[in-house]
mmCIF file of C-alpha atoms and ligand atoms in Angstrom:
data_model
loop_
_atom_site.group_PDB
_atom_site.id
_atom_site.type_symbol
_atom_site.label_atom_id
_atom_site.label_comp_id
_atom_site.label_asym_id
_atom_site.label_seq_id
_atom_site.Cartn_x
_atom_site.Cartn_y
_atom_site.Cartn_z
ATOM 1 C CA MET O 1 128.913 112.967 49.565
ATOM 2 C CA PHE O 2 130.177 113.925 46.514
ATOM 3 C CA GLU O 3 131.387 117.318 45.560
ATOM 4 C CA LYS O 4 130.125 118.830 42.236
ATOM 5 C CA ASP O 5 133.689 118.837 40.519
ATOM 6 C CA THR O 6 134.182 115.109 41.724
ATOM 7 C CA LEU O 7 134.750 113.798 38.242
ATOM 8 C CA LEU O 8 136.119 117.567 36.619
ATOM 9 C CA GLY O 9 138.336 116.332 34.094
ATOM 10 C CA LYS O 10 137.284 113.072 33.372
ATOM 11 C CA HIS O 11 135.804 112.396 29.608
ATOM 12 C CA ILE O 12 134.109 109.332 30.242
ATOM 13 C CA LEU O 13 132.016 106.991 27.256
ATOM 14 C CA ILE O 14 129.267 104.667 28.914
ATOM 15 C CA THR O 15 128.091 101.936 26.393
ATOM 16 C CA GLY O 16 124.952 100.934 26.171
ATOM 17 C CA GLY O 17 124.078 104.774 28.147
ATOM 18 C CA GLY O 18 121.151 105.346 26.230
ATOM 19 C CA SER O 19 119.003 103.496 28.774
ATOM 20 C CA GLY O 20 118.459 102.012 32.541
ATOM 21 C CA LEU O 21 122.103 102.038 34.471
ATOM 22 C CA GLY O 22 123.925 103.264 31.692
ATOM 23 C CA LEU O 23 121.801 106.433 31.307
ATOM 24 C CA ALA O 24 121.754 106.578 35.202
ATOM 25 C CA MET O 25 125.862 106.873 35.287
ATOM 26 C CA ALA O 26 125.614 109.126 32.431
ATOM 27 C CA GLN O 27 123.796 111.539 34.917
ATOM 28 C CA GLN O 28 125.102 111.051 37.726
ATOM 29 C CA PHE O 29 128.640 111.590 35.719
ATOM 30 C CA TYR O 30 127.603 114.784 34.240
ATOM 31 C CA THR O 31 125.975 116.443 37.596
ATOM 32 C CA LEU O 32 129.677 115.379 38.804
ATOM 33 C CA GLY O 33 131.520 117.583 36.561
ATOM 34 C CA ALA O 34 132.261 114.662 33.987
ATOM 35 C CA LYS O 35 132.337 115.315 29.931
ATOM 36 C CA VAL O 36 130.197 112.151 29.009
ATOM 37 C CA ALA O 37 129.780 110.518 25.857
ATOM 38 C CA ILE O 38 126.798 107.223 25.850
ATOM 39 C CA CYS O 39 126.720 104.743 22.744
ATOM 40 C CA GLY O 40 124.416 102.120 21.416
ATOM 41 C CA ARG O 41 122.403 101.136 18.584
ATOM 42 C CA THR O 42 119.531 103.315 18.686
ATOM 43 C CA GLU O 43 119.881 106.778 17.232
ATOM 44 C CA ALA O 44 116.476 108.056 18.837
ATOM 45 C CA LYS O 45 116.937 106.757 22.229
ATOM 46 C CA LEU O 46 120.767 108.060 22.079
ATOM 47 C CA GLN O 47 119.111 111.507 21.227
ATOM 48 C CA ALA O 48 116.555 111.249 23.796
ATOM 49 C CA ALA O 49 119.053 110.292 26.228
ATOM 50 C CA THR O 50 121.550 113.042 25.683
ATOM 51 C CA ALA O 51 118.922 115.653 26.026
ATOM 52 C CA GLN O 52 118.002 113.989 29.944
ATOM 53 C CA ILE O 53 121.811 114.272 30.140
ATOM 54 C CA GLY O 54 122.403 117.807 29.677
ATOM 55 C CA GLU O 55 124.138 120.176 26.926
ATOM 56 C CA GLY O 56 127.280 119.152 25.641
ATOM 57 C CA SER O 57 127.569 115.087 26.116
ATOM 58 C CA LEU O 58 127.626 113.212 23.134
ATOM 59 C CA TYR O 59 126.388 110.263 21.383
ATOM 60 C CA TYR O 60 127.833 108.229 18.862
ATOM 61 C CA VAL O 61 125.612 105.194 17.122
ATOM 62 C CA CYS O 62 128.252 101.920 17.345
ATOM 63 C CA ASP O 63 127.301 98.153 18.013
ATOM 64 C CA VAL O 64 130.491 97.332 20.049
ATOM 65 C CA ARG O 65 130.140 93.770 18.318
ATOM 66 C CA ASP O 66 131.730 95.747 14.831
ATOM 67 C CA PRO O 67 135.930 96.854 16.248
ATOM 68 C CA ALA O 68 135.786 98.872 13.028
ATOM 69 C CA ALA O 69 132.586 100.645 14.548
ATOM 70 C CA VAL O 70 134.394 101.024 17.927
ATOM 71 C CA THR O 71 137.491 102.492 16.595
ATOM 72 C CA ALA O 72 135.893 104.908 14.325
ATOM 73 C CA MET O 73 133.764 106.316 17.852
ATOM 74 C CA PHE O 74 136.488 106.446 19.573
ATOM 75 C CA ASP O 75 138.256 108.368 16.735
ATOM 76 C CA TYR O 76 135.246 110.715 17.049
ATOM 77 C CA LEU O 77 135.680 111.114 20.630
ATOM 78 C CA THR O 78 139.312 111.863 20.814
ATOM 79 C CA GLU O 79 139.120 114.424 18.058
ATOM 80 C CA GLN O 80 135.879 116.471 20.390
ATOM 81 C CA TRP O 81 137.889 115.732 23.664
ATOM 82 C CA GLY O 82 141.509 115.560 23.138
ATOM 83 C CA HIS O 83 141.712 111.852 25.035
ATOM 84 C CA ILE O 84 139.324 109.727 27.003
ATOM 85 C CA ASN O 85 139.920 108.394 30.402
ATOM 86 C CA GLY O 86 136.688 106.876 31.709
ATOM 87 C CA LEU O 87 135.092 103.872 30.116
ATOM 88 C CA VAL O 88 132.109 102.065 31.753
ATOM 89 C CA ASN O 89 130.929 98.832 29.987
ATOM 90 C CA ASN O 90 127.448 98.774 30.421
ATOM 91 C CA ALA O 91 125.884 97.409 26.801
ATOM 92 C CA ALA O 92 124.481 93.946 27.100
ATOM 93 C CA GLY O 93 122.191 91.190 26.022
ATOM 94 C CA ASN O 94 120.671 88.709 27.668
ATOM 95 C CA PHE O 95 117.001 87.099 27.656
ATOM 96 C CA LEU O 96 115.531 83.779 28.986
ATOM 97 C CA ALA O 97 115.858 80.360 27.254
ATOM 98 C CA ALA O 98 116.115 76.659 28.381
ATOM 99 C CA SER O 99 120.297 75.968 27.332
ATOM 100 C CA GLU O 100 118.812 73.100 24.951
ATOM 101 C CA ASP O 101 117.242 75.298 23.047
ATOM 102 C CA LEU O 102 119.979 77.987 22.096
ATOM 103 C CA SER O 103 120.789 78.238 19.079
ATOM 104 C CA ALA O 104 124.896 78.670 18.131
ATOM 105 C CA ASN O 105 123.062 82.255 16.872
ATOM 106 C CA ALA O 106 121.829 82.879 20.417
ATOM 107 C CA PHE O 107 124.706 82.493 22.371
ATOM 108 C CA ALA O 108 126.870 84.454 20.150
ATOM 109 C CA SER O 109 124.648 87.064 19.773
ATOM 110 C CA VAL O 110 124.917 87.852 23.639
ATOM 111 C CA VAL O 111 128.714 86.749 23.726
ATOM 112 C CA ASP O 112 129.552 88.875 20.904
ATOM 113 C CA ILE O 113 127.825 91.969 22.755
ATOM 114 C CA VAL O 114 129.143 91.354 26.254
ATOM 115 C CA LEU O 115 132.583 89.797 25.800
ATOM 116 C CA LYS O 116 133.868 90.799 22.684
ATOM 117 C CA GLY O 117 132.281 94.190 22.922
ATOM 118 C CA THR O 118 133.548 94.794 26.389
ATOM 119 C CA PHE O 119 137.329 93.837 24.649
ATOM 120 C CA HIS O 120 136.847 95.893 21.733
ATOM 121 C CA CYS O 121 135.726 99.152 23.238
ATOM 122 C CA THR O 122 138.461 98.061 26.135
ATOM 123 C CA SER O 123 141.422 97.594 23.704
ATOM 124 C CA GLU O 124 140.649 100.748 21.594
ATOM 125 C CA PHE O 125 140.824 102.818 25.334
ATOM 126 C CA GLY O 126 143.834 101.196 26.603
ATOM 127 C CA LYS O 127 146.338 101.146 23.469
ATOM 128 C CA ARG O 128 145.100 105.455 22.904
ATOM 129 C CA LEU O 129 146.185 105.785 26.804
ATOM 130 C CA ILE O 130 149.114 103.833 26.540
ATOM 131 C CA GLN O 131 150.596 105.386 22.981
ATOM 132 C CA SER O 132 149.426 108.570 24.833
ATOM 133 C CA GLN O 133 151.684 108.120 27.499
ATOM 134 C CA GLY O 134 154.610 107.212 25.459
ATOM 135 C CA THR O 135 154.745 110.789 24.985
ATOM 136 C CA ALA O 136 155.185 111.583 28.505
ATOM 137 C CA SER O 137 157.957 113.264 29.760
ATOM 138 C CA THR O 138 157.840 112.379 33.411
ATOM 139 C CA ALA O 139 156.575 109.193 35.290
ATOM 140 C CA GLN O 140 154.481 111.659 37.527
ATOM 141 C CA GLU O 141 153.003 113.087 34.307
ATOM 142 C CA ALA O 142 152.239 108.967 32.928
ATOM 143 C CA THR O 143 150.192 108.656 35.969
ATOM 144 C CA THR O 144 148.009 111.669 35.772
ATOM 145 C CA GLN O 145 147.216 110.906 32.473
ATOM 146 C CA GLY O 146 146.032 107.302 33.777
ATOM 147 C CA GLY O 147 142.523 105.983 33.357
ATOM 148 C CA ASN O 148 139.847 104.148 34.887
ATOM 149 C CA ILE O 149 137.638 101.298 33.365
ATOM 150 C CA VAL O 150 134.171 100.142 35.311
ATOM 151 C CA ASN O 151 132.890 96.669 33.783
ATOM 152 C CA ILE O 152 129.484 96.276 34.718
ATOM 153 C CA VAL O 153 128.862 92.465 35.031
ATOM 154 C CA THR O 154 126.361 90.413 37.426
ATOM 155 C CA THR O 155 126.337 88.397 40.978
ATOM 156 C CA TYR O 156 126.316 85.062 38.519
ATOM 157 C CA THR O 157 128.888 85.578 37.095
ATOM 158 C CA GLU O 158 130.861 83.157 40.078
ATOM 159 C CA THR O 159 128.261 80.882 40.839
ATOM 160 C CA GLY O 160 126.372 80.966 37.280
ATOM 161 C CA SER O 161 123.001 80.573 36.623
ATOM 162 C CA ALA O 162 120.291 78.229 34.743
ATOM 163 C CA PHE O 163 117.962 79.960 32.129
ATOM 164 C CA VAL O 164 121.102 82.738 31.149
ATOM 165 C CA LEU O 165 123.844 80.580 30.248
ATOM 166 C CA PRO O 166 125.247 82.700 27.267
ATOM 167 C CA SER O 167 125.128 86.382 29.563
ATOM 168 C CA ALA O 168 126.866 83.880 32.629
ATOM 169 C CA CYS O 169 129.457 82.774 30.618
ATOM 170 C CA ALA O 170 130.232 85.928 28.935
ATOM 171 C CA LYS O 171 130.084 88.169 32.055
ATOM 172 C CA ALA O 172 132.488 85.394 33.607
ATOM 173 C CA GLY O 173 135.014 86.443 30.705
ATOM 174 C CA VAL O 174 134.326 90.058 31.252
ATOM 175 C CA LEU O 175 135.188 89.755 35.251
ATOM 176 C CA ALA O 176 138.768 87.730 33.760
ATOM 177 C CA MET O 177 139.533 90.183 31.665
ATOM 178 C CA THR O 178 139.118 92.740 34.692
ATOM 179 C CA ASN O 179 141.006 90.928 37.285
ATOM 180 C CA SER O 180 143.672 90.708 34.559
ATOM 181 C CA LEU O 181 144.054 94.023 33.137
ATOM 182 C CA ALA O 182 144.072 95.279 36.787
ATOM 183 C CA VAL O 183 147.119 93.840 37.150
ATOM 184 C CA GLU O 184 148.256 94.348 33.516
ATOM 185 C CA TRP O 185 147.713 98.069 32.953
ATOM 186 C CA SER O 186 148.390 99.484 36.481
ATOM 187 C CA THR O 187 152.032 100.084 35.107
ATOM 188 C CA TYR O 188 149.942 102.470 32.782
ATOM 189 C CA GLY O 189 147.969 103.969 35.646
ATOM 190 C CA ILE O 190 144.757 102.397 34.152
ATOM 191 C CA ARG O 191 142.559 101.402 37.040
ATOM 192 C CA VAL O 192 140.514 98.397 36.204
ATOM 193 C CA ASN O 193 137.084 97.549 38.290
ATOM 194 C CA ALA O 194 133.637 96.151 38.343
ATOM 195 C CA ILE O 195 130.236 96.341 39.766
ATOM 196 C CA ALA O 196 128.183 93.285 40.004
ATOM 197 C CA PRO O 197 124.587 94.666 40.432
ATOM 198 C CA GLY O 198 121.522 92.491 41.815
ATOM 199 C CA PRO O 199 117.896 93.310 40.212
ATOM 200 C CA PHE O 200 117.330 96.690 38.931
ATOM 201 C CA PRO O 201 114.021 97.018 37.508
ATOM 202 C CA THR O 202 114.937 98.786 34.030
ATOM 203 C CA GLU O 203 112.735 98.428 30.895
ATOM 204 C CA GLY O 204 115.488 96.313 28.888
ATOM 205 C CA ALA O 205 116.032 93.739 32.306
ATOM 206 C CA TRP O 206 112.551 93.424 32.982
ATOM 207 C CA SER O 207 111.092 93.038 29.588
ATOM 208 C CA ARG O 208 113.483 90.137 29.258
ATOM 209 C CA LEU O 209 113.901 88.424 32.326
ATOM 210 C CA MET O 210 111.021 88.724 34.529
ATOM 211 C CA PRO O 211 107.772 86.472 32.812
ATOM 212 C CA ASP O 212 104.987 87.925 35.212
ATOM 213 C CA PRO O 213 104.383 90.100 37.976
ATOM 214 C CA SER O 214 103.822 87.262 40.582
ATOM 215 C CA ILE O 215 107.556 85.932 39.993
ATOM 216 C CA GLU O 216 108.355 89.488 40.442
ATOM 217 C CA GLU O 217 107.031 89.378 43.513
ATOM 218 C CA ALA O 218 108.399 85.861 44.641
ATOM 219 C CA TYR O 219 111.913 86.598 43.259
ATOM 220 C CA LYS O 220 111.541 90.136 45.990
ATOM 221 C CA ARG O 221 111.144 88.193 49.023
ATOM 222 C CA GLY O 222 114.678 86.231 48.172
ATOM 223 C CA ILE O 223 116.539 89.814 48.359
ATOM 224 C CA PRO O 224 117.392 90.325 52.563
ATOM 225 C CA LEU O 225 116.699 94.067 52.360
ATOM 226 C CA GLY O 226 113.249 93.450 50.940
ATOM 227 C CA ARG O 227 113.426 95.753 47.609
ATOM 228 C CA TYR O 228 114.437 95.865 44.058
ATOM 229 C CA GLY O 229 117.800 98.312 43.489
ATOM 230 C CA GLN O 230 117.450 102.077 42.354
ATOM 231 C CA ASN O 231 119.306 103.332 39.481
ATOM 232 C CA GLU O 232 120.769 106.046 41.319
ATOM 233 C CA GLU O 233 122.511 103.509 43.773
ATOM 234 C CA LEU O 234 124.129 101.662 41.409
ATOM 235 C CA ALA O 235 125.055 105.379 40.358
ATOM 236 C CA ASN O 236 126.414 106.858 42.852
ATOM 237 C CA LEU O 237 128.518 103.395 43.315
ATOM 238 C CA ALA O 238 130.008 103.885 39.903
ATOM 239 C CA ALA O 239 130.761 107.453 40.261
ATOM 240 C CA PHE O 240 132.926 106.467 43.327
ATOM 241 C CA LEU O 241 134.876 103.938 41.341
ATOM 242 C CA MET O 242 135.513 106.326 38.673
ATOM 243 C CA SER O 243 136.706 109.460 41.004
ATOM 244 C CA PRO O 244 140.040 109.819 42.558
ATOM 245 C CA MET O 245 138.463 108.324 46.329
ATOM 246 C CA ALA O 246 138.446 104.949 44.898
ATOM 247 C CA ALA O 247 142.150 105.381 43.660
ATOM 248 C CA TYR O 248 143.400 102.783 45.439
ATOM 249 C CA ILE O 249 140.928 100.188 44.245
ATOM 250 C CA GLN O 250 142.286 97.736 41.725
ATOM 251 C CA GLY O 251 140.751 94.447 40.157
ATOM 252 C CA GLY O 252 137.640 94.886 42.720
ATOM 253 C CA CYS O 253 134.664 93.310 41.883
ATOM 254 C CA ILE O 254 131.880 95.287 43.600
ATOM 255 C CA THR O 255 128.729 93.944 44.787
ATOM 256 C CA ILE O 256 124.643 95.874 45.109
ATOM 257 C CA ASP O 257 122.667 93.593 45.249
ATOM 258 C CA GLY O 258 120.236 94.401 48.919
ATOM 259 C CA GLY O 259 122.064 90.986 49.890
ATOM 260 C CA GLU O 260 120.437 88.588 47.319
ATOM 261 C CA ARG O 261 124.243 86.548 46.775
ATOM 262 C CA LEU O 262 124.205 84.931 49.939
ATOM 263 C CA MET O 263 120.701 83.595 50.044
ATOM 264 C CA ALA O 264 122.658 80.670 49.613
ATOM 265 C CA GLY O 265 123.490 80.253 53.359
ATOM 266 C CA GLN O 266 121.349 77.073 54.104
ATOM 267 C CA PHE O 267 119.168 79.085 57.010
ATOM 268 C CA ASN O 268 118.838 81.863 55.465
ATOM 269 C CA ARG O 269 115.525 80.993 53.491
ATOM 270 C CA PHE O 270 113.862 81.008 56.904
ATOM 271 C CA VAL O 271 113.414 85.050 56.569
ATOM 272 C CA GLN O 272 111.109 84.374 53.212
ATOM 273 C CA TRP O 273 109.093 81.265 54.317
ATOM 274 C CA MET O 274 108.113 83.013 57.968
ATOM 275 C CA PRO O 275 108.107 86.439 59.596
ATOM 276 C CA ARG O 276 110.182 86.705 62.068
ATOM 277 C CA PRO O 277 108.197 86.706 65.786
ATOM 278 C CA MET O 278 107.034 82.492 63.853
ATOM 279 C CA ILE O 279 110.625 82.022 63.426
ATOM 280 C CA LYS O 280 111.502 82.667 67.247
ATOM 281 C CA GLN O 281 108.422 80.762 68.192
ATOM 282 C CA ALA O 282 109.375 77.656 66.039
ATOM 283 C CA PHE O 283 112.737 77.920 67.256
ATOM 284 C CA GLY O 284 111.500 78.192 70.861
ATOM 285 C CA ALA O 285 109.474 75.340 70.361
ATOM 286 C CA MET O 286 112.346 73.143 69.132
ATOM 287 C CA LYS O 287 114.420 74.385 72.251
ATOM 288 C CA SER O 288 111.801 73.387 74.909
ATOM 289 C CA SER O 289 111.151 70.003 72.998
ATOM 290 C CA ARG O 290 114.704 69.387 73.374
ATOM 291 C CA ASN O 291 115.555 70.669 76.946
ATOM 292 C CA PRO O 292 112.233 69.959 78.872
ATOM 293 C CA ALA O 293 111.517 71.621 81.946
HETATM 294 C C1 HXC H 1 115.637 82.487 22.295
HETATM 295 C C2 HXC H 1 116.590 83.737 21.240
HETATM 296 C C3 HXC H 1 115.863 84.757 21.858
HETATM 297 C C4 HXC H 1 115.071 84.635 23.025
HETATM 298 C C5 HXC H 1 116.854 86.035 20.268
HETATM 299 N N1 HXC H 1 117.387 84.979 20.313
HETATM 300 N N2 HXC H 1 116.112 86.413 21.524
HETATM 301 N N3 HXC H 1 116.702 82.822 21.109
HETATM 302 N N4 HXC H 1 115.263 82.901 23.346
HETATM 303 N N5 HXC H 1 114.540 85.229 23.678
HETATM 304 C C6 HXC H 1 117.716 84.110 19.533
HETATM 305 C C7 HXC H 1 117.358 84.556 17.643
HETATM 306 O O1 HXC H 1 116.470 83.635 17.468
HETATM 307 C C8 HXC H 1 118.621 84.583 17.125
HETATM 308 O O2 HXC H 1 119.181 83.030 16.821
HETATM 309 C C9 HXC H 1 119.816 84.938 17.763
HETATM 310 O O3 HXC H 1 119.606 84.806 18.988
HETATM 311 C C10 HXC H 1 120.045 86.633 17.726
HETATM 312 O O4 HXC H 1 118.944 87.415 17.417
HETATM 313 P P1 HXC H 1 118.569 88.706 17.044
HETATM 314 O O5 HXC H 1 117.474 89.056 17.391
HETATM 315 O O6 HXC H 1 119.062 88.834 15.782
HETATM 316 O O7 HXC H 1 119.979 89.562 17.804
HETATM 317 P P2 HXC H 1 120.090 91.243 17.794
HETATM 318 O O8 HXC H 1 118.986 91.803 17.129
HETATM 319 O O9 HXC H 1 121.293 91.254 17.865
HETATM 320 O O10 HXC H 1 119.794 91.445 19.430
HETATM 321 C C11 HXC H 1 120.206 90.962 20.435
HETATM 322 C C12 HXC H 1 119.625 90.236 21.798
HETATM 323 C C13 HXC H 1 118.452 91.231 22.198
HETATM 324 C C14 HXC H 1 120.638 90.232 23.079
HETATM 325 C C15 HXC H 1 118.993 89.041 21.625
HETATM 326 O O11 HXC H 1 117.713 90.659 23.548
HETATM 327 C C16 HXC H 1 119.111 92.341 22.452
HETATM 328 O O12 HXC H 1 119.290 93.377 21.662
HETATM 329 N N6 HXC H 1 119.142 92.983 23.893
HETATM 330 C C17 HXC H 1 120.196 94.289 24.528
HETATM 331 C C18 HXC H 1 119.162 94.739 25.685
HETATM 332 C C19 HXC H 1 119.250 93.841 26.947
HETATM 333 O O13 HXC H 1 119.184 92.657 26.613
HETATM 334 N N7 HXC H 1 119.239 94.032 27.778
HETATM 335 C C20 HXC H 1 119.109 93.643 28.764
HETATM 336 C C21 HXC H 1 120.488 93.454 29.641
HETATM 337 S S1 HXC H 1 120.019 93.030 31.409
HETATM 338 P P3 HXC H 1 118.985 82.242 15.930
HETATM 339 O O14 HXC H 1 119.397 80.972 15.305
HETATM 340 O O15 HXC H 1 117.070 82.408 15.499
HETATM 341 O O16 HXC H 1 119.110 83.245 14.775
HETATM 342 C C22 HXC H 1 121.136 92.135 32.226
HETATM 343 C C23 HXC H 1 120.867 91.666 33.591
HETATM 344 C C24 HXC H 1 121.508 90.302 34.018
HETATM 345 O O17 HXC H 1 122.012 91.522 31.734
HETATM 346 C C25 HXC H 1 120.994 90.027 35.498
HETATM 347 C C26 HXC H 1 119.560 90.352 35.737
HETATM 348 C C27 HXC H 1 119.546 90.066 37.707
HETATM 349 P P1 NAP H 2 119.292 97.863 29.137
HETATM 350 O O1 NAP H 2 118.595 99.174 29.839
HETATM 351 O O2 NAP H 2 118.257 96.888 28.217
HETATM 352 O O3 NAP H 2 120.681 98.570 28.202
HETATM 353 C C1 NAP H 2 121.723 98.380 27.606
HETATM 354 C C2 NAP H 2 122.035 98.871 26.866
HETATM 355 O O4 NAP H 2 122.814 98.152 25.939
HETATM 356 C C3 NAP H 2 121.029 99.433 25.996
HETATM 357 O O5 NAP H 2 120.553 100.610 26.054
HETATM 358 C C4 NAP H 2 121.304 98.537 24.659
HETATM 359 O O6 NAP H 2 120.596 99.882 23.474
HETATM 360 C C5 NAP H 2 122.777 99.215 24.899
HETATM 361 N N1 NAP H 2 123.049 97.347 24.017
HETATM 362 C C6 NAP H 2 122.709 96.075 23.665
HETATM 363 N N2 NAP H 2 123.741 96.050 22.612
HETATM 364 C C7 NAP H 2 124.358 96.821 22.068
HETATM 365 C C8 NAP H 2 125.723 96.382 21.464
HETATM 366 N N3 NAP H 2 125.720 95.559 20.420
HETATM 367 N N4 NAP H 2 125.897 97.915 20.838
HETATM 368 C C9 NAP H 2 126.146 98.910 21.708
HETATM 369 N N5 NAP H 2 125.137 98.952 22.804
HETATM 370 C C10 NAP H 2 124.189 97.627 22.922
HETATM 371 O O7 NAP H 2 119.316 97.292 30.691
HETATM 372 P P2 NAP H 2 120.166 97.219 31.677
HETATM 373 O O8 NAP H 2 119.268 96.570 33.177
HETATM 374 O O9 NAP H 2 120.001 99.259 31.966
HETATM 375 O O10 NAP H 2 121.529 96.889 31.835
HETATM 376 C C11 NAP H 2 122.534 97.904 31.876
HETATM 377 C C12 NAP H 2 124.139 96.613 32.555
HETATM 378 O O11 NAP H 2 123.345 96.019 33.753
HETATM 379 C C13 NAP H 2 123.856 95.426 31.714
HETATM 380 O O12 NAP H 2 125.526 94.977 31.841
HETATM 381 C C14 NAP H 2 123.418 94.501 32.306
HETATM 382 O O13 NAP H 2 124.227 93.164 32.364
HETATM 383 C C15 NAP H 2 124.003 94.834 33.828
HETATM 384 N N6 NAP H 2 123.154 94.278 34.844
HETATM 385 C C16 NAP H 2 121.583 94.829 34.800
HETATM 386 C C17 NAP H 2 120.805 94.375 36.160
HETATM 387 C C18 NAP H 2 119.621 94.392 36.141
HETATM 388 O O14 NAP H 2 118.663 93.949 37.030
HETATM 389 N N7 NAP H 2 119.074 95.442 35.082
HETATM 390 C C19 NAP H 2 121.541 93.348 36.623
HETATM 391 C C20 NAP H 2 122.738 92.593 36.568
HETATM 392 C C21 NAP H 2 123.420 93.439 35.279
HETATM 393 P P3 NAP H 2 120.155 99.074 21.920
HETATM 394 O O15 NAP H 2 119.827 98.372 22.003
HETATM 395 O O16 NAP H 2 119.531 100.634 21.520
HETATM 396 O O17 NAP H 2 121.703 99.015 21.385
#
């Protein structure tokens, strides 16, 4: 579907790109011709990841909770590339906890990474792009200097979720940021969209959110497509949103979850409870008892 140069001319920073979904996106963007940088808190992980991504990919050790560190990272990347026109806010923290047991610091640690970290990076990104457009001599030039933000949220941004309260609150805030800026920054040719992934078995997520294999198995049965997502599938969606093919998608939140989000439909659970022949048999028996021959 993609040409080799689909993302040529894109200079993209992926926060939390040293592992999991962030790394998969970085690899796909690089393959499609983009210049790619990743950041995170763990240098060894970032070093190994850039080796995997390919020659010329950059890393910067940065805790996105620290606005001064984020500014320094953008200074460094601007120095390297001239400008940055793509940002994926992917860095996140999460864990399972009963909400009544959360300390103020536990709540803050997740909200600071997810919501404030996304703001810090988005703000640096936007300010710099908008300022550089001030020097454009034509409106056309300003538009071609536009940018692209993809925020990684979750499917529970709208519904909330038990046992991940800080993440649910923070990701809902990121979705509000996505929608707000999609309107406000359209003027500058900046597209802002979100991806809401369902379950993808990354080490980071699974080690914190899947207590044991039996729960993993039970969880899978609740996904209409009957399997977990593959990192490349999400990376393909992100590449599409970053590319000119998605030029008219603004303020979207695209769900990629094998249909899991829709399982609230009251009778959907039949597909989990019994195989299709048994469902049909049960429905047939009910019909016969209501309409005896
Ligand atoms: C209760 C916890 C806790 C837990 C930490 N805390 N883990 N409380 N249950 N499991 C509390 C600590 O006691 C402390 O509060 C406060 O949180 C900060 O803890 P630190 O360990 O000092 O924080 P820090 O080193 O900054 O680490 C942040 C983190 C950690 C969020 C806690 O998990 C992390 O680094 N995560 C990054 C990667 C990650 O989470 N990836 C998964 C993303 S998956 P006190 O009061 O004791 O000081 C995802 C998927 C969603 O988002 C959807 C899936 C389907
Ligand atoms: P992951 O591998 O743990 O990714 C999170 C990354 O963020 C890590 O590389 C981590 O590196 C980095 N990070 C954490 N705190 C940071 C900070 N303060 N500053 C900079 N970087 C930080 O987990 P993942 O599953 O790939 O998650 C990626 C994204 O997808 C997240 O936004 C997550 O909420 C979202 N998501 C995942 C799933 C899923 O099922 N996997 C589902 C829904 C949404 P360091 O710890 O080294 O800093």
